[in-house]
PDB file of C-alpha atoms in Angstrom:
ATOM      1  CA  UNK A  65       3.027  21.541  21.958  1.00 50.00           C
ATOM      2  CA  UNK A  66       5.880  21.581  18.811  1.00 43.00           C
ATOM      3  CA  UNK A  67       6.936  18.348  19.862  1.00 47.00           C
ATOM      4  CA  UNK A  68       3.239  16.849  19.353  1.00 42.00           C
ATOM      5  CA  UNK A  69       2.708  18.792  16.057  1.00 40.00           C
ATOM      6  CA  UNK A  70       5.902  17.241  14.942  1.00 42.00           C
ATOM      7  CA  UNK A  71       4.646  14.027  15.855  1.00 43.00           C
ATOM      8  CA  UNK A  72       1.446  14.540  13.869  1.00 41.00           C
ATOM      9  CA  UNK A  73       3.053  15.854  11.160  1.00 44.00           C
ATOM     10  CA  UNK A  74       5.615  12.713  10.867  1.00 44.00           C
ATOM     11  CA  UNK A  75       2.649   9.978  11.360  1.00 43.00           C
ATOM     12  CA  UNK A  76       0.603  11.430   8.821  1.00 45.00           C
ATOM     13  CA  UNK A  77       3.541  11.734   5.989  1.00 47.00           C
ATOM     14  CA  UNK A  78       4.179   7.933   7.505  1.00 52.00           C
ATOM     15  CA  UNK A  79       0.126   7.412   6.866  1.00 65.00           C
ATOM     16  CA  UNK A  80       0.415   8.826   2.996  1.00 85.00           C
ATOM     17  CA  UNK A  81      -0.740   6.540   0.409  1.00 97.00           C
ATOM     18  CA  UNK A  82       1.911   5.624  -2.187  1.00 98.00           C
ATOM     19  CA  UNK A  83       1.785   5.760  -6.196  1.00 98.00           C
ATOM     20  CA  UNK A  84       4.650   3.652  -7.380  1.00 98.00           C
ATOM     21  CA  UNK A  85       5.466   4.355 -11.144  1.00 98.00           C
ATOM     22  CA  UNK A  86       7.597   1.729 -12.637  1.00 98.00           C
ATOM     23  CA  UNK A  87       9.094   2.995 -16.148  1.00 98.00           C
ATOM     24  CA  UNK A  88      11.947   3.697 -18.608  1.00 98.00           C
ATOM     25  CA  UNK A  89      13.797   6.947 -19.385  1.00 97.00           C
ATOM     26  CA  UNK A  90       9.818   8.273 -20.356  1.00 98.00           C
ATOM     27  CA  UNK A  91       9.157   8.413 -16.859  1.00 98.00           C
ATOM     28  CA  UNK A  92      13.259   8.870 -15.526  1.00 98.00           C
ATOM     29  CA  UNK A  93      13.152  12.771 -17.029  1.00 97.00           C
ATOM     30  CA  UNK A  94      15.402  11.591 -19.634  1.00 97.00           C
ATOM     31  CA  UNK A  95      17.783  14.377 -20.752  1.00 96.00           C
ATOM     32  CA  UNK A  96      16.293  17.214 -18.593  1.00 97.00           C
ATOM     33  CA  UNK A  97      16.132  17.621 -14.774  1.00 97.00           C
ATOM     34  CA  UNK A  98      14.439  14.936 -12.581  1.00 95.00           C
ATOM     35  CA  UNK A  99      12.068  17.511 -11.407  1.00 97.00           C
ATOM     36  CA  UNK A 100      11.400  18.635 -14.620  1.00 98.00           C
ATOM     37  CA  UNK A 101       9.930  15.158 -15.836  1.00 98.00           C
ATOM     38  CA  UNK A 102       5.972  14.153 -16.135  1.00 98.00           C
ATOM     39  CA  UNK A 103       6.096  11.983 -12.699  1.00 98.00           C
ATOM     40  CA  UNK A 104       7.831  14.394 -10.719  1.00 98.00           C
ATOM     41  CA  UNK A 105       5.074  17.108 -12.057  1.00 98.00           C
ATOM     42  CA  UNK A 106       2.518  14.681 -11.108  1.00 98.00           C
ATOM     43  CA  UNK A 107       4.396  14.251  -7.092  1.00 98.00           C
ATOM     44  CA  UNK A 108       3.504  17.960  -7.153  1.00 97.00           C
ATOM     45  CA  UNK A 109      -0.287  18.241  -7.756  1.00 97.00           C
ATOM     46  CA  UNK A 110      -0.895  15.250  -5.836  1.00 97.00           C
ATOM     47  CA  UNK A 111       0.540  17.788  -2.926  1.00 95.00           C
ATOM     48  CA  UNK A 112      -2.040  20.003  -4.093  1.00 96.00           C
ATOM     49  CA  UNK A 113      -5.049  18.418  -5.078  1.00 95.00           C
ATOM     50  CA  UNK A 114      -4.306  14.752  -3.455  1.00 94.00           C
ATOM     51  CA  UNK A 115      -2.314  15.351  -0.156  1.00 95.00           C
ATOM     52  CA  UNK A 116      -2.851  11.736   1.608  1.00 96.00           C
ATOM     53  CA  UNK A 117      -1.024  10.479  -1.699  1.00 97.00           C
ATOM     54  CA  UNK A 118       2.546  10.557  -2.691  1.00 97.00           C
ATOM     55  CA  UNK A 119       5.064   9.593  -5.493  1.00 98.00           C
ATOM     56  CA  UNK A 120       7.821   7.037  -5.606  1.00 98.00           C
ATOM     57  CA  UNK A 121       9.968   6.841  -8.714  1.00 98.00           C
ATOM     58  CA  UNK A 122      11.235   3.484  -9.722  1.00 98.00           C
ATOM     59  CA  UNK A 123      11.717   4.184 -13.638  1.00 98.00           C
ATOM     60  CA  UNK A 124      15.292   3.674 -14.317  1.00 98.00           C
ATOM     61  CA  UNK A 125      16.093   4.718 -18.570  1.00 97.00           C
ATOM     62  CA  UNK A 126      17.305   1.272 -20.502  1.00 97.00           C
ATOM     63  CA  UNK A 127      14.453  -0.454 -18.415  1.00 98.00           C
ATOM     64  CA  UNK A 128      12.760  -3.300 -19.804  1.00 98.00           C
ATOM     65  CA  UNK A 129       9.844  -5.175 -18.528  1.00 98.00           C
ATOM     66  CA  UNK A 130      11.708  -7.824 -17.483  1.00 98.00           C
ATOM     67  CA  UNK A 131      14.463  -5.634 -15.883  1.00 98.00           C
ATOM     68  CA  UNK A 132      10.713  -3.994 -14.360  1.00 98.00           C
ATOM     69  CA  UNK A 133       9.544  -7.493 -13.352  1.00 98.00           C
ATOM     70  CA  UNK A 134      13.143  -8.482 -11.743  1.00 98.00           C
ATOM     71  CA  UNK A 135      12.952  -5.357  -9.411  1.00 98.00           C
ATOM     72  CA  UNK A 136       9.003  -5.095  -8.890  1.00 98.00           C
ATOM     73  CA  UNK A 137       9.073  -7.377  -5.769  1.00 98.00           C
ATOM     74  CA  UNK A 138      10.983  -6.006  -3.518  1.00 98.00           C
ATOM     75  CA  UNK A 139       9.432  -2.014  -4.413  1.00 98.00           C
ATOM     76  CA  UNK A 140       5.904  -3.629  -3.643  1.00 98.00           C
ATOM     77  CA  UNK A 141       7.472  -5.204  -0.226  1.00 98.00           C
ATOM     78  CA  UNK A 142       9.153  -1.578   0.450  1.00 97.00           C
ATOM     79  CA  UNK A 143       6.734   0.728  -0.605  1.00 98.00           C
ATOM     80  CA  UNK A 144       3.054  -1.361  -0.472  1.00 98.00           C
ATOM     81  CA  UNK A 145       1.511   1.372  -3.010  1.00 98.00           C
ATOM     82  CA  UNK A 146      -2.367   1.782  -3.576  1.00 98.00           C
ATOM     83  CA  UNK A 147      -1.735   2.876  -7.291  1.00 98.00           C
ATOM     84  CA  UNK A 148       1.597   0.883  -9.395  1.00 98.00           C
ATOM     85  CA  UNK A 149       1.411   3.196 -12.696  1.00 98.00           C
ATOM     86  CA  UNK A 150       3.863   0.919 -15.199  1.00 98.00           C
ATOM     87  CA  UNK A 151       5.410   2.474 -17.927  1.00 98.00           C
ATOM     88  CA  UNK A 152       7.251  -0.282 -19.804  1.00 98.00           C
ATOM     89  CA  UNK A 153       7.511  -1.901 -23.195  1.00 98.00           C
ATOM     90  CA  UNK A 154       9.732   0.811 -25.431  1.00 97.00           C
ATOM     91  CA  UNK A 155      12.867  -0.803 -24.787  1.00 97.00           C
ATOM     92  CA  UNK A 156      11.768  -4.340 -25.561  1.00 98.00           C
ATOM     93  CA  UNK A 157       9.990  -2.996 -28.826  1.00 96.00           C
ATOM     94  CA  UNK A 158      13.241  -1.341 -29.962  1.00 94.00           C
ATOM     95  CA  UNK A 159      15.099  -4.111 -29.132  1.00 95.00           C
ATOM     96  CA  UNK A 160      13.060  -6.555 -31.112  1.00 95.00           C
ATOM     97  CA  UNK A 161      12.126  -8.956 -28.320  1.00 97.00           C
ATOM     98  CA  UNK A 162       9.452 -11.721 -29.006  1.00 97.00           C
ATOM     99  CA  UNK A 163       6.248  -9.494 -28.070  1.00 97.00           C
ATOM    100  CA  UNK A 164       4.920 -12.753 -26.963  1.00 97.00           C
ATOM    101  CA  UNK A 165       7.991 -12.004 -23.662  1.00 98.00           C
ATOM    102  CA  UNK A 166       6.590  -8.411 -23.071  1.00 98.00           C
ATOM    103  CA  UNK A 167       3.087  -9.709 -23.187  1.00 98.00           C
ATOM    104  CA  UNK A 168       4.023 -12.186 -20.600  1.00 98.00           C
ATOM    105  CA  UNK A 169       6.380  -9.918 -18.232  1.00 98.00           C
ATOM    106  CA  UNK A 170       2.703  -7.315 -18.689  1.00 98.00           C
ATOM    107  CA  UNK A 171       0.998  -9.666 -17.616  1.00 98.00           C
ATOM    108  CA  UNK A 172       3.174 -10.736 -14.242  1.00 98.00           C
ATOM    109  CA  UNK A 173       3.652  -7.106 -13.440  1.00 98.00           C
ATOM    110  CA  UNK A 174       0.047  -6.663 -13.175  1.00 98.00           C
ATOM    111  CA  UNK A 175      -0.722  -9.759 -11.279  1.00 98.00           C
ATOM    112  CA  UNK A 176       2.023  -9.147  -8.813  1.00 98.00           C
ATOM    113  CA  UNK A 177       0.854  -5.652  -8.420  1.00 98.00           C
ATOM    114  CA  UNK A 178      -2.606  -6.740  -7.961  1.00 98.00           C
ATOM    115  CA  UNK A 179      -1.824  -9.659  -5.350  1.00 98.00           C
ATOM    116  CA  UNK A 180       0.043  -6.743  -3.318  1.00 98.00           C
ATOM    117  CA  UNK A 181      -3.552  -5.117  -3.509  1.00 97.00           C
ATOM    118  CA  UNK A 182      -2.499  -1.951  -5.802  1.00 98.00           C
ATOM    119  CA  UNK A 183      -4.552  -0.755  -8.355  1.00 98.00           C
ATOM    120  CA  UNK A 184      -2.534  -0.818 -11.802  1.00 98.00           C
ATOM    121  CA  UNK A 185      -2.796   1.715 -14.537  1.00 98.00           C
ATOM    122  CA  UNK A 186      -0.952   0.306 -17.605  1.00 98.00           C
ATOM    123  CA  UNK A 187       0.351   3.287 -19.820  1.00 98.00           C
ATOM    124  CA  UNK A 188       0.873   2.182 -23.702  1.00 98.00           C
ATOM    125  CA  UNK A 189       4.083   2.188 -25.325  1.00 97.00           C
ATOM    126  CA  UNK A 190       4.573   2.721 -29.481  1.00 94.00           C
ATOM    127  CA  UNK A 191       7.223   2.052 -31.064  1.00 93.00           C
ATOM    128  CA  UNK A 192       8.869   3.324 -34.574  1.00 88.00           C
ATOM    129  CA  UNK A 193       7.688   0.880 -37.602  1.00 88.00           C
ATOM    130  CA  UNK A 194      11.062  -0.597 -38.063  1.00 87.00           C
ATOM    131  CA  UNK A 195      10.262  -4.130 -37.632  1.00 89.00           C
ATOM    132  CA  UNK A 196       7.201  -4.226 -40.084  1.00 94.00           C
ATOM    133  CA  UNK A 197       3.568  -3.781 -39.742  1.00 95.00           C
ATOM    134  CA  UNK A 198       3.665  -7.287 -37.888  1.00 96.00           C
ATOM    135  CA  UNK A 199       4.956  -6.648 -35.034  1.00 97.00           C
ATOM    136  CA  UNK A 200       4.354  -3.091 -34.785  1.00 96.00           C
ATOM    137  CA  UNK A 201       0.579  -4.256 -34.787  1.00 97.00           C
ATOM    138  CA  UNK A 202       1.404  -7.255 -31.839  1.00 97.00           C
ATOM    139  CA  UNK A 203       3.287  -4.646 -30.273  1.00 97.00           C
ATOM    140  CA  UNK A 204       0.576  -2.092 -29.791  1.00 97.00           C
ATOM    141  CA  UNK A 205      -2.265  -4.855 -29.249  1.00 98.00           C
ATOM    142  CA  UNK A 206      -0.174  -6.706 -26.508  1.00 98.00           C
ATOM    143  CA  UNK A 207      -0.929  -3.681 -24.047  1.00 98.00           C
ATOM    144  CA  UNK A 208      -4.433  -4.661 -23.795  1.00 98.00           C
ATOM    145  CA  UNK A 209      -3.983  -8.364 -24.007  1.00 98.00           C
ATOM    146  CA  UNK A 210      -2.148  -7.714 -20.783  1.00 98.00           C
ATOM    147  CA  UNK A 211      -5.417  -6.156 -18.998  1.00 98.00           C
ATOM    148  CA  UNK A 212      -7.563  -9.142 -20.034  1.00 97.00           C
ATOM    149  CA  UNK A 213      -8.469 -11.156 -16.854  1.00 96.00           C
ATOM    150  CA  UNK A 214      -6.959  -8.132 -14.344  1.00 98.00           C
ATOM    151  CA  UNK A 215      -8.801  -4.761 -13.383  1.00 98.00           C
ATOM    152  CA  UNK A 216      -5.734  -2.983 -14.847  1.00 98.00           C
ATOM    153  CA  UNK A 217      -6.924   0.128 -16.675  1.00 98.00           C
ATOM    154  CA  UNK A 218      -5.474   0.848 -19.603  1.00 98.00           C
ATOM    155  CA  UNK A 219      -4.608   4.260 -20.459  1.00 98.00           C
ATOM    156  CA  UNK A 220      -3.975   6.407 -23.514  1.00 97.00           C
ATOM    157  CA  UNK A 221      -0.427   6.334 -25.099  1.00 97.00           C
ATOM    158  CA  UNK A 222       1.147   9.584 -22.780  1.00 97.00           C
ATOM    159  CA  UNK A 223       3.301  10.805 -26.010  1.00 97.00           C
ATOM    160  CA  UNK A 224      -0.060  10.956 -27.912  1.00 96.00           C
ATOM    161  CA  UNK A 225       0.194  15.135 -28.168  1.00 95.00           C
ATOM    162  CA  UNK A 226       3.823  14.976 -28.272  1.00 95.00           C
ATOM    163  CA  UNK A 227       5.446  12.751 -30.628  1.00 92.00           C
ATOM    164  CA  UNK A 228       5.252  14.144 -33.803  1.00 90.00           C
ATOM    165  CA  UNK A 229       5.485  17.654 -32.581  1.00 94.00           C
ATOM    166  CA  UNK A 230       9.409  18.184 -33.243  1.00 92.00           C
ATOM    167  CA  UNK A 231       9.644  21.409 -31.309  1.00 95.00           C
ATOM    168  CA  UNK A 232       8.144  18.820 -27.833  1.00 97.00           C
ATOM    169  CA  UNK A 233      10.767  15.911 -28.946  1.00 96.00           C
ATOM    170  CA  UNK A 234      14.397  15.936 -28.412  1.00 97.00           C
ATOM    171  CA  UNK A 235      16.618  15.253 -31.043  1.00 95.00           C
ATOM    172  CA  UNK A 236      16.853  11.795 -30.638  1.00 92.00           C
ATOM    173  CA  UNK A 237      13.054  11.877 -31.816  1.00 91.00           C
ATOM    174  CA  UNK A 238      12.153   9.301 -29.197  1.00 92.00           C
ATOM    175  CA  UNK A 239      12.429  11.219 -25.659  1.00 96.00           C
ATOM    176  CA  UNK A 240      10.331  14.469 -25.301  1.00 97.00           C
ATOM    177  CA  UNK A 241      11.698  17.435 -23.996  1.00 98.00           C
ATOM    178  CA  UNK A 242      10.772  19.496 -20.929  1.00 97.00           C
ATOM    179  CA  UNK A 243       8.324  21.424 -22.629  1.00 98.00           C
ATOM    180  CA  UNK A 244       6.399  18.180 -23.241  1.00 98.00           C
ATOM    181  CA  UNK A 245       5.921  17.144 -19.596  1.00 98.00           C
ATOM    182  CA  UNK A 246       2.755  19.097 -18.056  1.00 98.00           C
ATOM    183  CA  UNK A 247       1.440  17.446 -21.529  1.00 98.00           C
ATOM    184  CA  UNK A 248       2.119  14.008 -20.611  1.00 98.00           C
ATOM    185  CA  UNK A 249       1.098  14.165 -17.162  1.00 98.00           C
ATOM    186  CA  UNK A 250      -2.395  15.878 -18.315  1.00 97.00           C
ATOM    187  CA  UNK A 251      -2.581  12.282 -20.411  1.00 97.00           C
ATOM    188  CA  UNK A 252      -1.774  10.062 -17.693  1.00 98.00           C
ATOM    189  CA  UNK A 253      -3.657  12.179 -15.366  1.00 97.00           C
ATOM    190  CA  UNK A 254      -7.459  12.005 -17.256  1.00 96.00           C
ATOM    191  CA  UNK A 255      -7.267   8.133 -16.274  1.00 97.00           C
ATOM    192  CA  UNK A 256      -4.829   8.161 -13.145  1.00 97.00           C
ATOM    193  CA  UNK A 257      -7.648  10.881 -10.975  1.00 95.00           C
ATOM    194  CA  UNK A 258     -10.104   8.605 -10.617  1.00 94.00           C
ATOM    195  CA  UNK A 259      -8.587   5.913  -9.303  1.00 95.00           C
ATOM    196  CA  UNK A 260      -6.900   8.171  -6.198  1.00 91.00           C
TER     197      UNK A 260
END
């Protein structure tokens, strides 16, 4: 009788859906504890609230949404999620890259997502204004020029609450602390439940 309860148990964490969340050092717990970050958090109440789902964590801090759209392949092949949550775009912005090249990569990471039959849920980057109003505007608006022509949903910018609260950011003023992550995941969350 263990040995078939075992065997059920196995086949249905085999059976679990899968939530692939593709990000930077936002989403990679940057400076604290893996378990500590916003996606790890969000692993948990799925347990709870969600049990046929569970959480794979591809974000990898330095990422890029080319580096994303390099590795995306092969973690759709692996892992053929229901939900890809992507969490890109703050590295290219601080870099400077064309915005016309993030738009783009958006664009393929949501299409190749799509064609693997996931569901995407785009979370918006913002970046300091160092660059100018210019492309600090084409930065922010290329977020939903990727969802045109996809049924990506576009969520609310996850440091919303957080980034210019000093006492939630580190001292870098770009990651947020510990402190900050049940806040961020309550963000992603509001848009990310009803598409479980």
């Amino acid at each position: 009788m263990l040995a078939v309860t075992s065997c059920l148990l196995a086949a249905t964490a085999q059976a679990r859906d899968t939530v692939l969340v593709l990000g930077d050092s936002i989403s990679a717990a940057y400076g604290m504890q893996l378990e500590q970050g916003w996606v790890s958090l969000l692993d948990a109440r799925l347990q709870k609230e969600q049990p046929t789902y569970r959480v794979i964590n591809a974000s990898i801090s330095g990422e890029t949404s080319g580096g994303g759209l390099r590795r995306l392949p092969d973690l759709l092949s692996e892992h053929a999620p229901k939900v890809v949550i992507i969490e890109l775009g703050g590295n290219d912005g601080l870099r400077g890259y064309p915005v016309k090249q993030l738009r783009d990569n958006l664009k393929q990471l949501i299409r190749l997502s799509e064609e693997a039959a996931a569901r995407v849920l785009l979370l918006p980057m913002e970046i300091p204004p160092n660059f100018g109003k210019f492309y600090t505007d084409a930065f922010r608006a290329s977020f939903t020029e990727a969802t045109e022509n996809s049924t990506a949903i576009l969520a609310e910018f996850p440091l919303a609450s957080v980034a210019l609260e000093t006492t939630l950011m580190q001292t870098d003023g770009i990651h947020p602390t510990a402190e900050a992550q049940p806040i961020i995941l309550e963000s992603v969350w509001k848009t990310l439940e009803s598409m479980l």
